[in-house]
XYZ file of C-alpha atoms in Angstrom:
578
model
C 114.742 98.301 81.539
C 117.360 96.854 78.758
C 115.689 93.535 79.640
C 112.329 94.351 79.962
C 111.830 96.233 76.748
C 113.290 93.255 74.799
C 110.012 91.342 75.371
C 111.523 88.584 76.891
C 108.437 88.897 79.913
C 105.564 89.781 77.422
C 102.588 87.656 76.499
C 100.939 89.835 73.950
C 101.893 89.607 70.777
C 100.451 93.166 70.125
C 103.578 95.722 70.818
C 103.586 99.723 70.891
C 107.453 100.861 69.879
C 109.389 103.993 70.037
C 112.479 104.447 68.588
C 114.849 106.069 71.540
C 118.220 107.892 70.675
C 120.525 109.826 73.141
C 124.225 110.833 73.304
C 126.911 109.006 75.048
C 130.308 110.115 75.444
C 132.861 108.215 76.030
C 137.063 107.937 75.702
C 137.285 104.534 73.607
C 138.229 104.875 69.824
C 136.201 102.397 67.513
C 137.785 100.459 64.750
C 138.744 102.494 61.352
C 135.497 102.818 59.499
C 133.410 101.279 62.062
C 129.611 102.673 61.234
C 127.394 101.411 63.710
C 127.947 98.492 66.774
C 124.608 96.070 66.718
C 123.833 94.331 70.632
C 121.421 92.855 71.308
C 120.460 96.157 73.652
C 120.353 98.971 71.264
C 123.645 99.660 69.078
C 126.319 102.554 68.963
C 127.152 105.123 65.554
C 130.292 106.282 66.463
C 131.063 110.166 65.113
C 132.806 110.632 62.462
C 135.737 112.941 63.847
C 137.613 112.297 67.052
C 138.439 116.103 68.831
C 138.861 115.380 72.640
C 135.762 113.354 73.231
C 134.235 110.683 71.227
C 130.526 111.425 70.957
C 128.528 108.331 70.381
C 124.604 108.370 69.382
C 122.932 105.261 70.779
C 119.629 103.744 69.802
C 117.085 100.953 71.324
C 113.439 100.442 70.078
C 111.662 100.818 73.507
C 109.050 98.131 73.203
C 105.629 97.201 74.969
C 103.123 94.180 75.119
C 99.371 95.278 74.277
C 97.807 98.229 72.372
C 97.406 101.855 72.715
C 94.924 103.492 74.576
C 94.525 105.742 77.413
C 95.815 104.834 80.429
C 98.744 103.005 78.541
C 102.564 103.503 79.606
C 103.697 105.701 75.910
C 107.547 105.882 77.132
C 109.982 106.268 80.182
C 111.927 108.071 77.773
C 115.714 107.478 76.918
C 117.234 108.295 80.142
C 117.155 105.025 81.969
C 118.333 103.158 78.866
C 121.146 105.420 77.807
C 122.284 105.150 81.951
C 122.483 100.914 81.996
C 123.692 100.680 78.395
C 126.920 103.695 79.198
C 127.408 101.090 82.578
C 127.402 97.710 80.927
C 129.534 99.531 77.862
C 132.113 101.052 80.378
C 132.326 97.772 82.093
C 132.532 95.341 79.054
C 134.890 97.341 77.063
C 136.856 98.333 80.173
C 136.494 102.092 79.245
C 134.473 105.570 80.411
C 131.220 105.729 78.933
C 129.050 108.232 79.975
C 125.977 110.456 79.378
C 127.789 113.505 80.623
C 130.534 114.706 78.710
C 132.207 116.895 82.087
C 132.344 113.969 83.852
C 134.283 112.177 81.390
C 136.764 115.282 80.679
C 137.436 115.246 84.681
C 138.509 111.041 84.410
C 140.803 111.414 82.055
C 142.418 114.594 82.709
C 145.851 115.122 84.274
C 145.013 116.404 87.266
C 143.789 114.878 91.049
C 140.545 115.725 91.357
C 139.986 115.799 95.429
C 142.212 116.657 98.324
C 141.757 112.894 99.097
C 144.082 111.672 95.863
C 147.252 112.606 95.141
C 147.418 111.783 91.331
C 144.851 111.767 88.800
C 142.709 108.262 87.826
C 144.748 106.652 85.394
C 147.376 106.075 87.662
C 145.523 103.650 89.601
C 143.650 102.086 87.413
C 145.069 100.758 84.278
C 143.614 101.736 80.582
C 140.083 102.759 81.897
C 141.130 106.647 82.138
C 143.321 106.852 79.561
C 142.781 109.750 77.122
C 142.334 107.666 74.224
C 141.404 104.065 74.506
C 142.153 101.748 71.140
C 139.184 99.491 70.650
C 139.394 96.226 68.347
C 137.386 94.245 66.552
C 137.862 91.586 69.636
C 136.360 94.180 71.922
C 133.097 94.586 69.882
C 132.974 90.557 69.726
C 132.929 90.716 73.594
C 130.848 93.514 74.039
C 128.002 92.067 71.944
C 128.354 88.620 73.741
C 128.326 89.749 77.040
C 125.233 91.717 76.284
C 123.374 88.610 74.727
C 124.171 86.588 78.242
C 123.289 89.117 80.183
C 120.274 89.624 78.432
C 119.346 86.028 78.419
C 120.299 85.664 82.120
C 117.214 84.661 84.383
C 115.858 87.985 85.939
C 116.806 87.395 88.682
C 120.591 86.846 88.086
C 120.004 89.722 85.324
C 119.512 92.279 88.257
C 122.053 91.259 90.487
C 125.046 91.239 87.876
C 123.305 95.000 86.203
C 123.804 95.956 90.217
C 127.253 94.793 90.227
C 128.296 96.298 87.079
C 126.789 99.833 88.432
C 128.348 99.599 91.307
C 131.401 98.203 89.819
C 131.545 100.576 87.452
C 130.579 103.600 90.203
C 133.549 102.599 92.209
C 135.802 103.380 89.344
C 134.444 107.094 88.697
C 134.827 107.554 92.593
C 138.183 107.179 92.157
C 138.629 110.756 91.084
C 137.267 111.983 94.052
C 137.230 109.648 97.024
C 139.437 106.470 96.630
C 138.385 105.295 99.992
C 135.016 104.539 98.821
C 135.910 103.539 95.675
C 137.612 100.885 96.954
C 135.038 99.602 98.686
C 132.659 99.793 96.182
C 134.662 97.408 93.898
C 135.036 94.980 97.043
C 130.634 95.407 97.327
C 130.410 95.144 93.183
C 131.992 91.157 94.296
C 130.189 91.172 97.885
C 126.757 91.540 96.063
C 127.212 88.720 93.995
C 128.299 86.283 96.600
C 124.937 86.858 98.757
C 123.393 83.277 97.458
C 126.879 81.550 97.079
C 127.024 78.591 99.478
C 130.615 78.418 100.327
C 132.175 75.525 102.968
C 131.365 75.887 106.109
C 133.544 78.215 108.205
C 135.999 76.811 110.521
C 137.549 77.760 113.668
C 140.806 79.114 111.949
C 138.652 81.419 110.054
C 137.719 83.258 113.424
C 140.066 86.286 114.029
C 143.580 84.919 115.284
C 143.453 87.561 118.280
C 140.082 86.716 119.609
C 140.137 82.549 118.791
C 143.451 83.136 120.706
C 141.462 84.737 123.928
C 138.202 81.994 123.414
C 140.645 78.966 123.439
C 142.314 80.313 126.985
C 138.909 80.815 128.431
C 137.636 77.367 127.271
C 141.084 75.570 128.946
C 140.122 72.902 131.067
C 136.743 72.986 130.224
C 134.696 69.945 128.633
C 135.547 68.761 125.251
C 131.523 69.018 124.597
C 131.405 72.273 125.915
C 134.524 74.419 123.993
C 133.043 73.126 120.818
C 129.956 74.503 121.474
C 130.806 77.523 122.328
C 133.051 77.636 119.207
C 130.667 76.349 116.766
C 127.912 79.581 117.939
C 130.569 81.677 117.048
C 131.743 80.684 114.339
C 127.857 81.659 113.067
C 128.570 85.223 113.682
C 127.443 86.911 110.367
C 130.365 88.922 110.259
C 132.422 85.473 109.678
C 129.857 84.132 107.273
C 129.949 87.369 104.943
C 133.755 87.245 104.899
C 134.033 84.010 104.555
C 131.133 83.507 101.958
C 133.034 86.686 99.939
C 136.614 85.061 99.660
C 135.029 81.096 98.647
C 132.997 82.922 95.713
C 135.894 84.870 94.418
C 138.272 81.591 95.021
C 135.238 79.345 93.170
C 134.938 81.733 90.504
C 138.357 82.684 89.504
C 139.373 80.380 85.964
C 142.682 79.462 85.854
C 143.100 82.230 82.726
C 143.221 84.914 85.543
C 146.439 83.710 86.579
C 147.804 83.021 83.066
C 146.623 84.769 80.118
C 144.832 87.622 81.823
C 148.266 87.949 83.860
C 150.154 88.072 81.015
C 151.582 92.085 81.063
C 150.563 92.951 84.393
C 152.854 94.329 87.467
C 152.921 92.336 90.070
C 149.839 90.109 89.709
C 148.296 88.372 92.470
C 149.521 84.417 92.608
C 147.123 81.749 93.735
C 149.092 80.902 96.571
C 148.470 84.520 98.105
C 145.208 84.626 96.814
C 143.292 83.732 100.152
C 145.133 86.439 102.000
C 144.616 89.135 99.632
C 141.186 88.439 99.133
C 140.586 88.463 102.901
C 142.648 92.019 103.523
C 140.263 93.368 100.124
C 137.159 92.114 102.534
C 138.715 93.701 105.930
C 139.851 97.031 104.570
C 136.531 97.456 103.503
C 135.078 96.588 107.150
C 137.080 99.106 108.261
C 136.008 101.883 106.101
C 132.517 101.204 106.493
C 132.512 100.654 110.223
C 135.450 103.432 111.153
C 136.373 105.083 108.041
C 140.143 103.726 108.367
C 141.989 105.219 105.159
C 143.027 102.834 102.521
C 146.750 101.573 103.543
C 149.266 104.389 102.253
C 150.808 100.981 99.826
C 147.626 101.889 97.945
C 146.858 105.709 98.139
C 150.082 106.686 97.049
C 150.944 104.794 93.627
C 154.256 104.816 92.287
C 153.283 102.284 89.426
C 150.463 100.069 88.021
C 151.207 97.004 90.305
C 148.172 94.558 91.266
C 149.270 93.942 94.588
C 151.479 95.156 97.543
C 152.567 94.558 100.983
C 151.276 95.852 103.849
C 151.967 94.470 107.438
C 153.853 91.671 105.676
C 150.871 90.486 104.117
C 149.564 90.537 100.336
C 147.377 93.325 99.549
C 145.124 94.024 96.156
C 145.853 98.022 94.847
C 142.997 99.356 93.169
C 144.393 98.165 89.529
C 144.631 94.559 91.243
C 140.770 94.679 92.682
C 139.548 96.250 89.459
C 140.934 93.273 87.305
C 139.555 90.701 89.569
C 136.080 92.127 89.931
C 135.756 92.520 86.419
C 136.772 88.934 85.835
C 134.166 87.710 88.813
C 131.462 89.818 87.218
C 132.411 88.026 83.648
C 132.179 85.135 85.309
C 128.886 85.279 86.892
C 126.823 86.012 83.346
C 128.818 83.481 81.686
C 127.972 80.757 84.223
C 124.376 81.884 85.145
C 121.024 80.052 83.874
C 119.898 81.508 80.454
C 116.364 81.463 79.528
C 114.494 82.897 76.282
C 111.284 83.748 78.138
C 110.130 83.943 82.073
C 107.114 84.647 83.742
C 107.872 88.149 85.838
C 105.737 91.154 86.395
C 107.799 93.120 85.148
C 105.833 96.284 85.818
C 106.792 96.967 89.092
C 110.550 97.388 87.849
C 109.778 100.780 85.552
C 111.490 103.474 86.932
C 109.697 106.307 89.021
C 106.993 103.782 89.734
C 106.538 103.193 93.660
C 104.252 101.151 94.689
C 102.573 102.945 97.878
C 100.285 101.181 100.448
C 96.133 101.621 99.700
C 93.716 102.818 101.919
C 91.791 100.637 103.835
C 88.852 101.315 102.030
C 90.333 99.539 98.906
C 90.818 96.207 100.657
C 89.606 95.650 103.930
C 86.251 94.521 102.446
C 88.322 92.186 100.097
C 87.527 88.908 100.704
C 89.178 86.700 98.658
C 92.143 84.491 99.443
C 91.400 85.491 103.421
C 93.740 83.888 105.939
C 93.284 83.560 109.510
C 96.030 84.870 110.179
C 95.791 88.620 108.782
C 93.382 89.141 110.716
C 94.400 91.440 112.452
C 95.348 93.860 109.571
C 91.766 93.437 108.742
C 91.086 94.769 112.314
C 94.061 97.869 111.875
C 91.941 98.730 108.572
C 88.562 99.208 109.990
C 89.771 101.093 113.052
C 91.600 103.202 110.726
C 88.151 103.955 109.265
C 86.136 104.325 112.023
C 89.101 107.042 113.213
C 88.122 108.866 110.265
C 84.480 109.148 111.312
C 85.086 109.657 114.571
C 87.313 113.060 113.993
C 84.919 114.371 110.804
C 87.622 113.615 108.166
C 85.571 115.046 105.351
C 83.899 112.391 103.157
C 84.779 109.480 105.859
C 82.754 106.442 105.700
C 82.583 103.147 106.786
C 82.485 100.037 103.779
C 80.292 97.630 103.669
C 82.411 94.368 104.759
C 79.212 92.032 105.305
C 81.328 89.278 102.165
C 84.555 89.717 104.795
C 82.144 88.791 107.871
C 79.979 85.982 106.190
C 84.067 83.973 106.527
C 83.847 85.332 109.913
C 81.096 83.185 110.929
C 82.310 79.834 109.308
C 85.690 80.636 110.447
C 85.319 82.054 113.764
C 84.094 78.842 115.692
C 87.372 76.687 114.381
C 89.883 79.560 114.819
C 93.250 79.721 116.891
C 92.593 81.857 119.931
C 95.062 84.017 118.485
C 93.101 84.524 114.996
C 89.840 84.335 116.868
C 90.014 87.775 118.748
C 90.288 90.195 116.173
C 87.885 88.465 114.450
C 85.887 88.814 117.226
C 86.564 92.167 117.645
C 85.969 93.587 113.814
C 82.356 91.382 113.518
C 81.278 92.630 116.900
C 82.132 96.674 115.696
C 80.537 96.149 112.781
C 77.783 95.339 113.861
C 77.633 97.082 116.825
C 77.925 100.711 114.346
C 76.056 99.494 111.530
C 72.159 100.188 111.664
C 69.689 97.146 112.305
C 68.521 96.510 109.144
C 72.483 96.459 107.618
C 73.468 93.704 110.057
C 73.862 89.835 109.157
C 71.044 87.327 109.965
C 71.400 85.941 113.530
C 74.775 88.239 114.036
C 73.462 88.678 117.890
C 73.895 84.892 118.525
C 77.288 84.966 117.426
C 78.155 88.207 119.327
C 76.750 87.320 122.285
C 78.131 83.655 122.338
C 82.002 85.472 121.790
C 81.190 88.609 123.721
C 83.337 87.552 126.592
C 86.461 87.473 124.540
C 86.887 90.780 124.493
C 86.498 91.579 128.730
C 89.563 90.724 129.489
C 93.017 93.004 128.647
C 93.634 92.369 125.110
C 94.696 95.156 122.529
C 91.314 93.846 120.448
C 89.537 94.694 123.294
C 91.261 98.131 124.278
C 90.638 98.797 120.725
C 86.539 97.690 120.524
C 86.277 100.527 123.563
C 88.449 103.430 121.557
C 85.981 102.890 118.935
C 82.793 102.728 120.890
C 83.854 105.806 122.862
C 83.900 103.786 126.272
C 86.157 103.799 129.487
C 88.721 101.662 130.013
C 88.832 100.364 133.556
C 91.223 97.907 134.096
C 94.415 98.065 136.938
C 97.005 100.207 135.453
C 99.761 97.470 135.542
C 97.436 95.618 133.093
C 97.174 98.486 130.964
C 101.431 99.249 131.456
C 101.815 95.683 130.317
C 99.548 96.161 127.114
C 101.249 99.424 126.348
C 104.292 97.770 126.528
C 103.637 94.994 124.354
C 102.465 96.971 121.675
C 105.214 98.780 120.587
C 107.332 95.558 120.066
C 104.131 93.721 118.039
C 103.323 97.010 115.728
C 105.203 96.288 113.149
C 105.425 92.135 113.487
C 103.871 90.816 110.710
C 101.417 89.198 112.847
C 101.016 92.436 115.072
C 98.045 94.690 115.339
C 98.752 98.732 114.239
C 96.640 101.020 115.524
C 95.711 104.545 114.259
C 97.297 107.563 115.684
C 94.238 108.860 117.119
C 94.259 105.507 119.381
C 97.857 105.030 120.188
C 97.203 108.262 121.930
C 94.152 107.646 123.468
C 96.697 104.656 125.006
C 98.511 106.856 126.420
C 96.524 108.969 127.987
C 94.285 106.151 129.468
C 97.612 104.337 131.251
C 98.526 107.945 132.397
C 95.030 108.461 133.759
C 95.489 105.235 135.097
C 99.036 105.723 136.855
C 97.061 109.300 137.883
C 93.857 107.670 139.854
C 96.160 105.248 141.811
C 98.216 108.106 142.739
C 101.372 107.735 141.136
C 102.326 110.913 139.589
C 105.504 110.240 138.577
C 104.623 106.820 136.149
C 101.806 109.088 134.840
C 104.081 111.723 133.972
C 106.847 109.453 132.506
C 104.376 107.902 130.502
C 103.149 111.111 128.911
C 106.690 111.857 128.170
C 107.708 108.928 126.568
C 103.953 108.987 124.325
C 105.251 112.529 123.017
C 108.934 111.114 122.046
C 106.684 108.209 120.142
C 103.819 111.086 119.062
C 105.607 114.287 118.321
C 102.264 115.553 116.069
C 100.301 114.712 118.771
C 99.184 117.806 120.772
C 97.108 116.720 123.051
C 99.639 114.751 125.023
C 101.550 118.011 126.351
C 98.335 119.837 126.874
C 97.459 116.497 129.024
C 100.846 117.013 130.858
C 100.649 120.191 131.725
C 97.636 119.818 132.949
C 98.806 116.968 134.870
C 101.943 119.495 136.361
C 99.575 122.278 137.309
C 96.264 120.274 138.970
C 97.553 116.473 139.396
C 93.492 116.042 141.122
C 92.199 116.866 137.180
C 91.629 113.694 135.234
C 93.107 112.880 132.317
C 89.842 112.096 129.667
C 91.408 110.656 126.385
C 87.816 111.480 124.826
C 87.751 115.190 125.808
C 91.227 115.718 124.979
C 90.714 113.429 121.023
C 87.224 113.757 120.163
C 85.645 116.678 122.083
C 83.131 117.012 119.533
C 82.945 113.369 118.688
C 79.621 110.950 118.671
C 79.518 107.728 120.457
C 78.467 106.323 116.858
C 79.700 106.116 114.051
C 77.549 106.840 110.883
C 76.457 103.675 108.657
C 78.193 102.431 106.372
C 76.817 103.034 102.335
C 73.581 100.146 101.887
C 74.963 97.300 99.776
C 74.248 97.143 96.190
């Protein structure tokens, strides 16, 4: 919201502004006489006496593009600002900043705060926890600047480096109370950012020594050709990618000042020379936690000092003080290299928080005709049935729309179609028409349906579909039917698939069990009728149909009389057109 708010998305020169204050707390100690801290995303008044906690008031004019009026956004209120500012703060000025004051006291008290640490925070983390943190003039300077890059980062770099900070900055509070996971949420605070890096390609030695060892037997004596085939597909395991991709972004992005003046006071700091093998354990312990929950190596759990790195297994490790300096410097790194821009086009909108953006009912937009594409189709088709499901059990209020706009592309389009696009085409102008009344239907629509009528006789879901809706038997083989049923479930949610509604995936169900039942085999019947109420839970008519199907396996199984036993064979028309 920091970004948003600072109008860098806007368009409108008309604004509506609020001025926003909340309290932060934090354990840094301003400059002598320092009276308020100007960024270019809100500013700071420190108080005016220091008694265990610092208490700092922040404020940020929360700005918006257009005038007032009803249905206009007044405020999300302070919250989500006073959250991102006490992140990039804590991060930038390498502190605890925080809007609540108990979690702060717990950070930087004496104590270990979990059965899982065995000494409080600020041993494992240098100056971050400490009781009382000295800030200097140079701080401000690189708080503010850091601010006005990240602010003028694209918004798209903007949210990826304001979700590395959060997490970076979440990994450090965890250390009070799980240093497991903190850990390997500084290692994900770096991971994030190196999604989009394009590294070298990864080589054979990058592949596990233990299983390249075990490949390279297998592949002796075989062709030349062959082995570096075989090597080359696994070498594109994503596992090796993501580690790989992880340790060139940190190498890429690491100045040489990390190794000199940044280094300068630190215990044990990480040399470039064991830089690739530290970076690589960081990446592996955190595989491990996430995969098995391995502890962190005892070299880091139990601190005897501030070192960056250790030994473990004879190889270089980073200790939580190590990772914590190097993510921070990556994280520098990546708003001070990123493309700045003073204004972007971004609907911005979407990104206010407690907004969730929910999918509409069909009878918002399968009329909508504009922009239509072949090749949806078929969510066109998913729409309407979902309607005509509504008729057909008496949802109050349930309607059809009037889609005649939708169908008049239907006709031009139909004729030149991919047989895949064609069908449900087909299958929605034929419905409509079919349920409509006489005088609502589209000049010469009979030509058309006749001339594509034979689309829909052979086993298609379109055409299973057309006969749930029309109330009408389904009377093909049942190993047709088992291979439709099939197919379904891998195609619903394909973005090319067809979803039906509830009331029909049922109805599928039931018609392949009745199916099964007629040719006598009780057993598929039944196993299908199980497997429907594992995929239909809400559905009660599949355990009334099998144990019906237990007690008289003679009865048959009518999807209409179990679904719609009060249904109509037609569905009422839909309103007349304006």
């Amino acid at each position: 919201m920091l970004q948003i708010v600072s109008g860098k998305f806007y368009t409108d020169e008309t604004r509506r502004r609020n001025i926003m204050r909340g309290t932060l707390y934090s354990n840094m100690r301003p400059p002598w006489r320092c009276e308020r801290i100007e960024t270019a995303a809100g500013s700071l008044q420190p108080s005016t006496a220091f008694r265990g906690l610092r208490t700092l008031s922040y404020e940020i004019v929360e700005e918006y593009e257009g005038a007032e009026g009803t249905g206009v956004l007044v405020s999300i209120g302070v919250d989500p600002f006073l959250k991102d500012f006490a992140s990039i703060a804590s991060f930038a000025l390498n502190v605890i900043c925080t809007p609540d004051p108990d979690l702060l006291r717990r950070l930087v008290g004496d104590q270990p705060l979990s059965p899982s640490t065995i000494s409080p925070p600020r041993t494992y983390v240098a100056r971050v926890f400490d009781s009382e943190v000295n800030i200097s003039e140079v701080d401000l300077d690189q708080l503010k600047g850091f601010i006005q890059e990240l602010m003028a980062l694209k918004r798209s770099d903007y949210l990826a480096a304001v979700g590395a900070i959060r997490t970076y900055v979440t990994g450090l509070h965890r250390i009070g109370d799980d240093i497991d996971l903190a850990y390997t949420l500084l290692v994900a605070s770096i991971e994030s950012l190196a999604q989009n890096f394009k590294g070298p390609d990864a080589q054979w030695d990058d592949y596990d020594e233990r299983k390249r060892t075990a490949v390279d037997k297998a592949l002796k004596g075989a062709v030349e050709e062959t082995g570096d085939r075989v090597r080359k597909a696994l070498l594109k395991v994503e596992h090796i990618g993501l580690a790989r991709r992880f340790r060139s972004f940190a190498l890429e992005n690491l100045s040489p000042s990390y190794f000199r003046q940044e280094a300068e006071g630190q215990v044990r700091p990480v040399g470039k020379a064991d830089l690739i093998e530290a970076i690589s354990q960081a990446y592996t312990i955190r595989s491990k936690y996430i995969h098995t929950l391995a502890p962190l190596p005892k070299q880091i759990s139990n601190v005897w000092d501030l070192g960056e790195t250790a030994s473990h297994d004879r190889r270089p490790i980073l200790t939580l003080n190590g990772l914590a300096r190097m993510a921070r410097h990556l994280i520098f790194a990546y708003v001070r290299n990123g493309p700045k821009v003073e204004k972007e086009s971004y609907r911005y909108q979407s990104d206010f928080p407690n907004i969730v953006q929910l999918e509409m009912a069909p009878q918002y937009w399968v009329w909508q005709h504009e922009g239509f594409r072949p090749d949806i189709a078929r969510q066109k088709l998913g729409g309407f049935l979902s309607l005509i499901t509504s008729v057909q059990q008496k949802v109050p209020d349930a309607t059809l729309v009037d889609i005649r706009d939708l169908l008049r592309k239907y006709e031009l389009l139909i004729p030149r179609a991919k047989a895949a696009h064609r069908l449900p085409m087909v299958a929605l102008y034929g419905l409509f028409h079919v349920l409509v009344r006489q005088e609502d239907r589209l000049p010469d629509s009979s030509k058309l349906v006749e001339r594509y009528d034979k689309l829909l006789e052979p086993p298609s879901l379109e055409s299973l579909a057309v006969r749930f809706a029309l109330s009408r038997d389904v009377e093909w083989p049942a190993d047709e039917i088992a291979l439709l049923y099939d197919g379904y479930y891998k195609q619903k949610y394909q973005k090319s698939g067809l979803k039906l509604p509830d009331l029909y995936e049922t109805a599928f169900a039931l018609t392949l069990a009745e199916a099964h039942r007629e040719d006598g085999n009780i057993s598929a019947a039944t196993k299908t009728l199980h497997g429907a109420i594992d995929n239909q839970p809400k559905a009660k008519a599949l355990q009334v149909a099998l144990e019906a199907l237990a007690s008289k396996a003679d009865a048959p199984i009518l999807w209409r009389a179990l679904l719609l036993p009060d249904a109509i064979a037609r569905a009422p028309a839909p309103p007349a057109p304006d």
